[in-house]
Short mmCIF file of C-alpha atoms and ligand atoms in Angstrom, two decimals:
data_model
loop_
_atom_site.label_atom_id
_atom_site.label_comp_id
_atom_site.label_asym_id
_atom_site.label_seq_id
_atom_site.Cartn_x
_atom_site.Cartn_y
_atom_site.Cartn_z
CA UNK A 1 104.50 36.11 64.64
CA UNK A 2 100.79 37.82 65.04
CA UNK A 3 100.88 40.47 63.13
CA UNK A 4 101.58 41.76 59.79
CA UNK A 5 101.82 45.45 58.68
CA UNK A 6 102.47 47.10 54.88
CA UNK A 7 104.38 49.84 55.49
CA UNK A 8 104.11 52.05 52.57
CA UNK A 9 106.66 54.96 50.99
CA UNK A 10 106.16 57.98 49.05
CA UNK A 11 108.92 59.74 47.52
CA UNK A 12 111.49 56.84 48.06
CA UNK A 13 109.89 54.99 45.49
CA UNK A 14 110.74 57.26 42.92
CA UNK A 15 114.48 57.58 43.71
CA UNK A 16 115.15 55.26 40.19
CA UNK A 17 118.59 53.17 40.25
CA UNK A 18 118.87 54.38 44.14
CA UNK A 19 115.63 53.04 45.16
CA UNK A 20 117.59 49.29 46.55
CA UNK A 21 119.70 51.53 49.27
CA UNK A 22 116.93 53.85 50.08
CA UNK A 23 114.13 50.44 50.65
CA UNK A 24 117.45 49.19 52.72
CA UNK A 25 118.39 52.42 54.79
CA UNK A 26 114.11 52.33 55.71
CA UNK A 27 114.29 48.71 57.09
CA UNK A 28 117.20 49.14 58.86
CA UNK A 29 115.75 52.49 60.24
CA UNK A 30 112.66 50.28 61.08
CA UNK A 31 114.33 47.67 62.49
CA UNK A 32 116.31 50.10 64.90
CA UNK A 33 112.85 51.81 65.87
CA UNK A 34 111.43 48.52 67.59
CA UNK A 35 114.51 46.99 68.50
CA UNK A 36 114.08 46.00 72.26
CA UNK A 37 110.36 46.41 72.13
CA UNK A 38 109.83 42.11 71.05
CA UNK A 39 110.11 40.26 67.74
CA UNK A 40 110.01 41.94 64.73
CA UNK A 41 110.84 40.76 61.32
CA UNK A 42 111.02 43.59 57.95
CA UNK A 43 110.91 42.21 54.77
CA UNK A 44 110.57 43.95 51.42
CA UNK A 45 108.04 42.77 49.03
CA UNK A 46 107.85 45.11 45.53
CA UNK A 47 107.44 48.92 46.24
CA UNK A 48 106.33 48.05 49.76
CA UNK A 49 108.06 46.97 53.26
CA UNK A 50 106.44 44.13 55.27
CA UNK A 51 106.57 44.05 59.18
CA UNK A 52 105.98 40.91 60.75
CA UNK A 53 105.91 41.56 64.13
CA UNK A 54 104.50 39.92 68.47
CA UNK A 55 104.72 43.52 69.58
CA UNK A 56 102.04 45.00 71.05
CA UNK A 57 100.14 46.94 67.44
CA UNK A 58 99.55 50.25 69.16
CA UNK A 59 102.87 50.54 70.75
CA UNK A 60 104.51 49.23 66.90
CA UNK A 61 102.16 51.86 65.31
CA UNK A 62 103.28 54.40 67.53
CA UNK A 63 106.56 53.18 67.01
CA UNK A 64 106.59 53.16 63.37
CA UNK A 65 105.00 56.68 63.37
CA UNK A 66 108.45 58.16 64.26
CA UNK A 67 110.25 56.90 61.63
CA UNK A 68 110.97 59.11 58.71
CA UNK A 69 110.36 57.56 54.91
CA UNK A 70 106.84 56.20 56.40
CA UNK A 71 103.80 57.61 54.59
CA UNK A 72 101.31 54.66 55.65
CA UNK A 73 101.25 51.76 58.04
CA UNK A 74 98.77 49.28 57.34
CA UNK A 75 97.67 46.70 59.74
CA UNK A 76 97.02 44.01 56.99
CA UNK A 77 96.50 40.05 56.41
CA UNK A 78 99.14 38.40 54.15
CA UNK A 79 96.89 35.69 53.05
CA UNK A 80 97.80 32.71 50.18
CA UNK A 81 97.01 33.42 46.77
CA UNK A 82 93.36 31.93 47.06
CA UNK A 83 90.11 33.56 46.26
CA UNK A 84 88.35 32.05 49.46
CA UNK A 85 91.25 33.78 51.33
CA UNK A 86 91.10 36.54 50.33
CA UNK A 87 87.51 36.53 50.83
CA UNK A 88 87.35 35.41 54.04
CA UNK A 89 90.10 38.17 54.70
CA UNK A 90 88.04 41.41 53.18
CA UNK A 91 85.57 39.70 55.34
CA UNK A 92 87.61 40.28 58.78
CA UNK A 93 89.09 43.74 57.67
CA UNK A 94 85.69 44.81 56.81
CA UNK A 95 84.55 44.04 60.37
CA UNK A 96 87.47 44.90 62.31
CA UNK A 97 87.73 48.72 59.87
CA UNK A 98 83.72 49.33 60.33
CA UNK A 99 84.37 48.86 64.39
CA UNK A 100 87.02 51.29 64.30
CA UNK A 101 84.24 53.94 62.57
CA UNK A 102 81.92 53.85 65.95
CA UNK A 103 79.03 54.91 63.77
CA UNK A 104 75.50 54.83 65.44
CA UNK A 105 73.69 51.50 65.14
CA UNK A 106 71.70 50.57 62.63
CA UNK A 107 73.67 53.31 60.62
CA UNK A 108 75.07 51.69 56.65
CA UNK A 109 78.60 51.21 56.34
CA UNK A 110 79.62 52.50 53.13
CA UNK A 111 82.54 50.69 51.18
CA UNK A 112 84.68 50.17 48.28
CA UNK A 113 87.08 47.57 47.38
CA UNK A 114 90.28 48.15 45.55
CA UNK A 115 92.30 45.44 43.96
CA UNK A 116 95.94 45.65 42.55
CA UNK A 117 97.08 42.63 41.00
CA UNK A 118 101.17 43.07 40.31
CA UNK A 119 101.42 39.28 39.66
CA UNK A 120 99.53 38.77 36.49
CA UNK A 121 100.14 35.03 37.00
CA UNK A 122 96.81 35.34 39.37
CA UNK A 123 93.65 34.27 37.36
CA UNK A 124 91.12 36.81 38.52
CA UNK A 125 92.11 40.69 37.09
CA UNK A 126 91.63 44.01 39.14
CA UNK A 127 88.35 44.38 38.03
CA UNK A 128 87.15 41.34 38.55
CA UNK A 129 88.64 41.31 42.02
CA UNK A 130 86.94 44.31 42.89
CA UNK A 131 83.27 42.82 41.69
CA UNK A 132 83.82 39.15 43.48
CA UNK A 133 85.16 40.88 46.69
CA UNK A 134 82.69 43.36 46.86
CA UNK A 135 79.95 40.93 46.03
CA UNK A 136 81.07 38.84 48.42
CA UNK A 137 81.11 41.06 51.21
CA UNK A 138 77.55 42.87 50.23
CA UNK A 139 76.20 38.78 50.81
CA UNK A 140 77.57 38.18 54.03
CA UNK A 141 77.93 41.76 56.35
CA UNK A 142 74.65 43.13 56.77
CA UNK A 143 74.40 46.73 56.62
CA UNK A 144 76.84 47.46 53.74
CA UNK A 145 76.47 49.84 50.67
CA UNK A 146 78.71 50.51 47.75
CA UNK A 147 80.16 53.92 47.91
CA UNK A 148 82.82 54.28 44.93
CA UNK A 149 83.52 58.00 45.99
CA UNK A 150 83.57 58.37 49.17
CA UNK A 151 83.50 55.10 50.95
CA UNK A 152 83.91 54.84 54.86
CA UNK A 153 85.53 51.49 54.99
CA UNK A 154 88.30 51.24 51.91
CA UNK A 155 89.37 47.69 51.44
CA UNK A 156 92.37 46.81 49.43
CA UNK A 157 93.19 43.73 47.97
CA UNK A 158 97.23 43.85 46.68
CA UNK A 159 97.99 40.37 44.74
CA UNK A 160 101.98 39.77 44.90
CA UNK A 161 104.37 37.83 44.30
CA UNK A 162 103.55 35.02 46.95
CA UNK A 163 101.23 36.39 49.33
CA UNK A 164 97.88 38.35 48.98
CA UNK A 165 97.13 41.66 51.34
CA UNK A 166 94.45 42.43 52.40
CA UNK A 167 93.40 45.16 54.46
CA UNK A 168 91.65 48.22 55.13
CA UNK A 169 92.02 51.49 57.54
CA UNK A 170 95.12 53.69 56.71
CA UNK A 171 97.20 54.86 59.81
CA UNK A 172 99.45 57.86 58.54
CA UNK A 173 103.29 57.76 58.81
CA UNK A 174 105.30 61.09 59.12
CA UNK A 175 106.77 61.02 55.92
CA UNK A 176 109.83 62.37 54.59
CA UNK A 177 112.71 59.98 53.98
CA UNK A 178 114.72 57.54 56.27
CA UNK A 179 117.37 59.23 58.20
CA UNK A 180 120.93 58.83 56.65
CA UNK A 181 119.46 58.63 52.87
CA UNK A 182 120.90 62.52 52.70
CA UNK A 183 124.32 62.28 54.15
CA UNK A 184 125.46 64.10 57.39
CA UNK A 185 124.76 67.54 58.81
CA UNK A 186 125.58 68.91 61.93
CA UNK A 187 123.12 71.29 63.87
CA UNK A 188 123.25 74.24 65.97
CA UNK A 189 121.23 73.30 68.82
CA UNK A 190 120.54 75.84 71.59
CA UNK A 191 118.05 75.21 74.15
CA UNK A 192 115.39 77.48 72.60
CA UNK A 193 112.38 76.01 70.79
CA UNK A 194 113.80 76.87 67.25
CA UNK A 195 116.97 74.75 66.89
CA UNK A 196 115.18 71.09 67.74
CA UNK A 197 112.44 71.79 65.17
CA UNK A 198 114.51 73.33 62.68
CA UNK A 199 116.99 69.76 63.60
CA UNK A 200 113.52 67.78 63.22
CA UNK A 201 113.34 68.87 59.56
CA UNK A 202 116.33 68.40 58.21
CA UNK A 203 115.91 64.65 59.65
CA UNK A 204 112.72 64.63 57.49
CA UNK A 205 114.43 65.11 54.68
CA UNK A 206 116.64 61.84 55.11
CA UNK A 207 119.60 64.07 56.81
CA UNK A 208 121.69 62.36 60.07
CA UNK A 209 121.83 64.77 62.40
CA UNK A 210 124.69 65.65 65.24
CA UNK A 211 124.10 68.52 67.50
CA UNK A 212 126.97 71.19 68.52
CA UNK A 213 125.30 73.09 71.81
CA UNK A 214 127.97 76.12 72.62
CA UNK A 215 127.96 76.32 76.41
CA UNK A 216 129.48 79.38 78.49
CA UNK A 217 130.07 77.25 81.61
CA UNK A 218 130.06 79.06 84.42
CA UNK A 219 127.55 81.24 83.03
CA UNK A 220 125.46 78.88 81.61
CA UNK A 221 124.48 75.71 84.79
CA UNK A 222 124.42 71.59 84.88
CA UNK A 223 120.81 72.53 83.96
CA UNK A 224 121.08 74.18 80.72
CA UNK A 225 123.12 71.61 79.50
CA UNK A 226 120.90 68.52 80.59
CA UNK A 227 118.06 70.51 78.71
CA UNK A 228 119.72 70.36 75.58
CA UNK A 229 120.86 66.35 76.17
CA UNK A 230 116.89 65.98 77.06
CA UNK A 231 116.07 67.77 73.71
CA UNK A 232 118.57 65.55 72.10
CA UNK A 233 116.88 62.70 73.77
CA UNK A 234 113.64 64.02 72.12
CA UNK A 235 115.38 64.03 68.43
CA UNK A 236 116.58 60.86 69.02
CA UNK A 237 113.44 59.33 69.83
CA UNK A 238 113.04 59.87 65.37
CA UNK A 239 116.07 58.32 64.71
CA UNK A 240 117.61 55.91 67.70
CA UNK A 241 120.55 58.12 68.86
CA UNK A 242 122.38 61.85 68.72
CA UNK A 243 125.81 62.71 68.72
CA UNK A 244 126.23 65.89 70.86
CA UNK A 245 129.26 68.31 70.88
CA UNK A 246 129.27 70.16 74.06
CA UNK A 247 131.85 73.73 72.91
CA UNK A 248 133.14 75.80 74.97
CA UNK A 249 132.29 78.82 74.46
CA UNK A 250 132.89 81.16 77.81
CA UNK A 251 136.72 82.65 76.77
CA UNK A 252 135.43 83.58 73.38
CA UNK A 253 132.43 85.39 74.39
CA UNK A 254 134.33 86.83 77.40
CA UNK A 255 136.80 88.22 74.52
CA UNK A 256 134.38 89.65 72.55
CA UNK A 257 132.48 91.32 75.43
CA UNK A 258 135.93 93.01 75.84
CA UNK A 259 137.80 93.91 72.95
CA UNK A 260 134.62 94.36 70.11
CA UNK A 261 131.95 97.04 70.17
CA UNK A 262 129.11 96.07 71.80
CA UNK A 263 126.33 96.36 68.97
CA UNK A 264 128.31 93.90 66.90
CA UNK A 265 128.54 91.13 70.02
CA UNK A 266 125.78 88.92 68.76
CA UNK A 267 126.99 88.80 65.03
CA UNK A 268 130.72 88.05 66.08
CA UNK A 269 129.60 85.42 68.33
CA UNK A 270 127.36 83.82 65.85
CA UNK A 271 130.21 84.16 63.63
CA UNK A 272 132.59 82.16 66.21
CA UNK A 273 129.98 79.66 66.40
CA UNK A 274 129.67 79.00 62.61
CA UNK A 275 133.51 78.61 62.55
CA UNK A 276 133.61 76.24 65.22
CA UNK A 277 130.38 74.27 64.10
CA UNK A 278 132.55 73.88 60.65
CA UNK A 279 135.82 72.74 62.19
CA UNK A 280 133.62 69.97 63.60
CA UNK A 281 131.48 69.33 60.83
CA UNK A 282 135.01 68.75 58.70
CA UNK A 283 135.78 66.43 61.39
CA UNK A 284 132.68 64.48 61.21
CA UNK A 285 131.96 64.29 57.29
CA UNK A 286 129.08 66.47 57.98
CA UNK A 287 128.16 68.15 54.84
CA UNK A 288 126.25 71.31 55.77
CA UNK A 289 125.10 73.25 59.05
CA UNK A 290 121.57 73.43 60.28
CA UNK A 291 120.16 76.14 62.83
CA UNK A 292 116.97 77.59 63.48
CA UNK A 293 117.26 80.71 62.13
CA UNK A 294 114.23 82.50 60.61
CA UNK A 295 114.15 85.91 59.08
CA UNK A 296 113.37 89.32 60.69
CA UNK A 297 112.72 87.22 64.45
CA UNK A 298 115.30 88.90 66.38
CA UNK A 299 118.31 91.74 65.40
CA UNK A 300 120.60 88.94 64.36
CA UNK A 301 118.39 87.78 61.76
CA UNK A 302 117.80 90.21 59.50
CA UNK A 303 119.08 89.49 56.11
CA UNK A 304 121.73 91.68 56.43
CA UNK A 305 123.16 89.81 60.07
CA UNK A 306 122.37 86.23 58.00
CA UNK A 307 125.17 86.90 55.41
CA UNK A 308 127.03 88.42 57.43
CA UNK A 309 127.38 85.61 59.76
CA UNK A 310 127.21 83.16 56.97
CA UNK A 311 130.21 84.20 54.97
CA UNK A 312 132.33 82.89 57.43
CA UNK A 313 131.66 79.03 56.34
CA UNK A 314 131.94 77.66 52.95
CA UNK A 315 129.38 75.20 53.79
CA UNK A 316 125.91 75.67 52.87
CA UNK A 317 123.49 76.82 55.76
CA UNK A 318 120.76 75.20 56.02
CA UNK A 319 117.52 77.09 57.55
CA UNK A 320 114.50 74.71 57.25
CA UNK A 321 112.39 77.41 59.69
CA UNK A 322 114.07 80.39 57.36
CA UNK A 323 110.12 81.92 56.13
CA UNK A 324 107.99 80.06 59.24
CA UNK A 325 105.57 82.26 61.35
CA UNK A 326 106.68 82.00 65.18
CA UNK A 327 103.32 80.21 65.76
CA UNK A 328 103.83 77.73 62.94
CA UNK A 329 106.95 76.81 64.55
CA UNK A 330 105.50 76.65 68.14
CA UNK A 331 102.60 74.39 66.56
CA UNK A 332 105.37 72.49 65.02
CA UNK A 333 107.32 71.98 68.48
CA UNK A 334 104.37 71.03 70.10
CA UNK A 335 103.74 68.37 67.60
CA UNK A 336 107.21 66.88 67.51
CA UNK A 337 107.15 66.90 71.50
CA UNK A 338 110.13 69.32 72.06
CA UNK A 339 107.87 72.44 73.08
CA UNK A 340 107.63 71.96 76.97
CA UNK A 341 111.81 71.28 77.52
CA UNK A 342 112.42 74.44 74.87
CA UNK A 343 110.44 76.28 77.53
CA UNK A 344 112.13 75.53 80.57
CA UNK A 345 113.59 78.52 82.09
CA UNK A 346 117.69 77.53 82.10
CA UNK A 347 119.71 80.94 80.51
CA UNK A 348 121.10 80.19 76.99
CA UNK A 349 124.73 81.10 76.26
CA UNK A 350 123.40 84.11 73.93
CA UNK A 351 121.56 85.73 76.58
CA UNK A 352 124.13 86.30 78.98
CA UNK A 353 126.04 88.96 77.06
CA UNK A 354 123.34 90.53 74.97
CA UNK A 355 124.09 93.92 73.62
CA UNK A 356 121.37 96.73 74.70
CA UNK A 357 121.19 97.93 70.99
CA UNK A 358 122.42 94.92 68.56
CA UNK A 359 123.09 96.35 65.10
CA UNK A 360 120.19 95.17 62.30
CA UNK A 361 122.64 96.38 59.71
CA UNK A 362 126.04 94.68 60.73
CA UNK A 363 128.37 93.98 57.28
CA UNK A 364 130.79 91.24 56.94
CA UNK A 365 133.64 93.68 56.70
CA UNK A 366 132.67 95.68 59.33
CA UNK A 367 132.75 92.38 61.77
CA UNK A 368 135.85 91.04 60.03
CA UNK A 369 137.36 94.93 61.34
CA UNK A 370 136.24 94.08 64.91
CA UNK A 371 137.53 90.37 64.76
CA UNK A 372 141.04 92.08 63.85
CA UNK A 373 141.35 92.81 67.92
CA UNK A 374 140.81 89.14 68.75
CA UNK A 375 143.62 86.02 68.35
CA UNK A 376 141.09 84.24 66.52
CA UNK A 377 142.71 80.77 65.68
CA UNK A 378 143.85 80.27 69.22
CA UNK A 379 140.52 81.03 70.50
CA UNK A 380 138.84 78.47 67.90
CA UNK A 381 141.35 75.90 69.07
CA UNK A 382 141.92 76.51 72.69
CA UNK A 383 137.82 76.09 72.15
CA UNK A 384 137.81 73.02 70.02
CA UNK A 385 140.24 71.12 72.51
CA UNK A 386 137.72 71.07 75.26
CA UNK A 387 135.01 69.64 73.10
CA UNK A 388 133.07 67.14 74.64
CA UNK A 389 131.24 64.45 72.87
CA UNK A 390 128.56 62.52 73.73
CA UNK A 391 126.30 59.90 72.15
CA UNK A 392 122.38 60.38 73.06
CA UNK A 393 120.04 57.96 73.14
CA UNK A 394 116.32 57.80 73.05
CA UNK A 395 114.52 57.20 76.10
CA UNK A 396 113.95 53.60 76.03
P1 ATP B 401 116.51 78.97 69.16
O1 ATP B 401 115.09 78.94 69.59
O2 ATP B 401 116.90 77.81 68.33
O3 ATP B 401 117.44 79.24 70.30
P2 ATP B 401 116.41 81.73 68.59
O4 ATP B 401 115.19 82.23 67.90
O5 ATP B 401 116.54 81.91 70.04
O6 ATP B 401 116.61 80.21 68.18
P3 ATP B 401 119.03 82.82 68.28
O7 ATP B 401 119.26 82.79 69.72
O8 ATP B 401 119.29 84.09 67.51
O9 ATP B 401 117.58 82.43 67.82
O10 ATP B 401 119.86 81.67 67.61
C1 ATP B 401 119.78 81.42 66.23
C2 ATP B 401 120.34 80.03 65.97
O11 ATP B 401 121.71 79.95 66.34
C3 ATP B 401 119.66 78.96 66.80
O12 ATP B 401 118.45 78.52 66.20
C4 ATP B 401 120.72 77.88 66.83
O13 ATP B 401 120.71 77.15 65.61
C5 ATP B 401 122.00 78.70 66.91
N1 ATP B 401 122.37 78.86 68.33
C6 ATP B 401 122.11 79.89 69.16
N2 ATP B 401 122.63 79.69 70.39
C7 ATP B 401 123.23 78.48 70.35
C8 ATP B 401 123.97 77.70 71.30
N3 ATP B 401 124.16 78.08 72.55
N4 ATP B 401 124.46 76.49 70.88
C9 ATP B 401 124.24 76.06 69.61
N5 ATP B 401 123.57 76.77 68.69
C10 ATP B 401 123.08 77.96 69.05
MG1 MG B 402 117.99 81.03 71.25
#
């Protein structure tokens, strides 16, 4: 196959007796990513995963750049254990990294070489490596000049096991770690621009992800609902595929509307939805909830509505956007690609039957008072039974 890549890992590395299953839940994550795009091969060689690979690079970069647990991808030469190899290869790296810079001609290329030598069976040290490659490539590219500090051209050497590296140019993963690593959570996705990002992060941080989206058919259209399987498609496109749960939510807000007082409408529904998002995480071995809720955006997040709504669950509540400015997360939707579908018009469930005056200061006894005028197991089931499930995939 044409071309090799180093894919390097941060924090995974440091994950001690777990590190095997974390190395093996990465491949497999990797494997998934550029399955159906041609031939690719991941092997692990120590602290580092190897991609062999006839796919096109930039579409495998680009590729590889959506999968969580990546810090670096390195385009790199796995070359035999011989000096004039590895020579030869600094030699190409050098030339096809100083291309890459576009600097003006006649301009010096400034360089380093760094050598790691894990197999101490190899003659030559780290040192020594660094003086014969970088002696070798000041003889034969014209133009070059040592720059320990800040080079422009960085070329490593990495002696392993079997195989040399070489190469030279860093391409940045996302980070994070590989989906799955963190068990199961289930989020609260709406259509708004909060929910995907606030989903995105918790998949950063190694968590599988399903989606509950609480729909108020009629209410809520065929077109509300296709943007949240579109922004599932978008979250998928980080990990291969979404569960959704599609709830029905249009009795239980209708309910609410009529029996509770109106200022307390938003916290009772959120509290419905919390209780329902639960049931289904119980159902699903998911492990904690996820929603996009940041403090003092709107009436039903002030600190006050947050516990309110949160006693409801014994599950922790996880808020990844909890302290984010609105811009920070707008930057952040932009960059993750779910921005423009967040901002198509459809109506959300919430908006529908939004009080004119929703209490900032609603208590959890206060709600649990209200809730005393609604048949609240029935509703959660009669609810639950209409669930429908779905499993999202990314667009292909
Ligand atoms: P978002 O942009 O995610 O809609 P928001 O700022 O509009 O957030 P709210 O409407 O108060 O905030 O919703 C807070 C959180 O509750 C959402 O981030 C989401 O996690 C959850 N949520 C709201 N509406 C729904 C829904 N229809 N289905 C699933 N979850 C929802
Ligand atoms: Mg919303």
């Amino acid at each position: 196959m044409d071309n090799t890549y180093l894919i390097r890992y941060g924090e995974i590395g440091l994950k001690g007796k777990n590190r095997p299953l974390f190395e093996r839940r990465l491949m497999d994550n990797i494997s998934r990513a550029l399955n159906g795009l041609g031939r690719a091969r991941v092997s692990r060689v120590y602290g580092r995963l190897v991609v062999e690979s006839d796919i096109d690079s930039a579409l495998l970069v680009e590729s590889l750049r959506k999968v969580f647990g990546i810090v670096w991808v390195n385009p790199t030469l796995r070359l035999p254990l011989e000096l004039e190899a590895i020579y030869s290869g600094a030699l190409r790296a050098m030339r096809d990294a100083a291309a890459g810079l576009r600097l003006p001609p006649g301009e010096p290329v400034t360089f380093k070489v760094e050598a790691r030598r894990s197999n101490k069976s190899f003659p030559q040290t780290s040192p020594e490596l660094n003086a014969l490659v970088g002696g070798y490539l000041l003889d034969h590219y014209p133009g070059l000049r040592v720059d320990v500090h800040n080079p422009d051209v960085l070329v490593r050497v990495e002696i392993r096991e079997k195989n040399a590296f070489v190469y030279a140019g860093d391409v940045p993963g996302i980070g994070g770690l590989p989906v799955g690593s963190s068990g199961r959570a289930l989020l609260l996705l709406s259509g708004g621009i909060d929910s995907p990002v606030a989903g995105w992060m918790a998949m950063k941080r190694g968590i599988e992800i399903e989606a509950v989206h609480f729909h108020s058919f009629p209410f809520t259209g065929e077109k509300s609902l296709e943007k949240v399987r579109e922004l599932c498609r978008l979250l998928a496109g980080y990990t291969a595929r979404i569960r959704l749960h599609v709830i029905h939510f249009t009795e239980i807000q209708k309910e609410i509307q009529l029996r509770c007082p109106e200022e307390l409408r938003v916290t009772l529904m959120r509290r419905m939805m919390f209780r329902l998002a639960a049931k289904v995480a119980g159902q699903r071995g998911a492990l904690a909830l996820v929603t996009g809720e940041c403090v003092g955006q709107v009436a039903s997040q002030t600190l006050e509505s947050l516990s309110a709504i949160s006693v409801v669950t014994d599950l922790p509540v996880l808020r990844p956007l909890v302290c984010m400015d609105k811009e920070e997360i707008i930057e952040r939707a932009q960059l993750i690609g779910t921005f423009a579908t967040s901002i198509l018009p459809y109506e959300d469930c919430c908006t529908l039957f939004l009080p004119r005056h929703p209490a900032t200061r609603p208590t959890a006894a206060e709600a649990a008072r209200a809730e005393e005028q609604l048949a609240l197991e029935e509703l959660l089931s009669e609810s639950l039974e209409k669930t429908v499930t779905e499993d999202i995939k990314a667009r292909g």
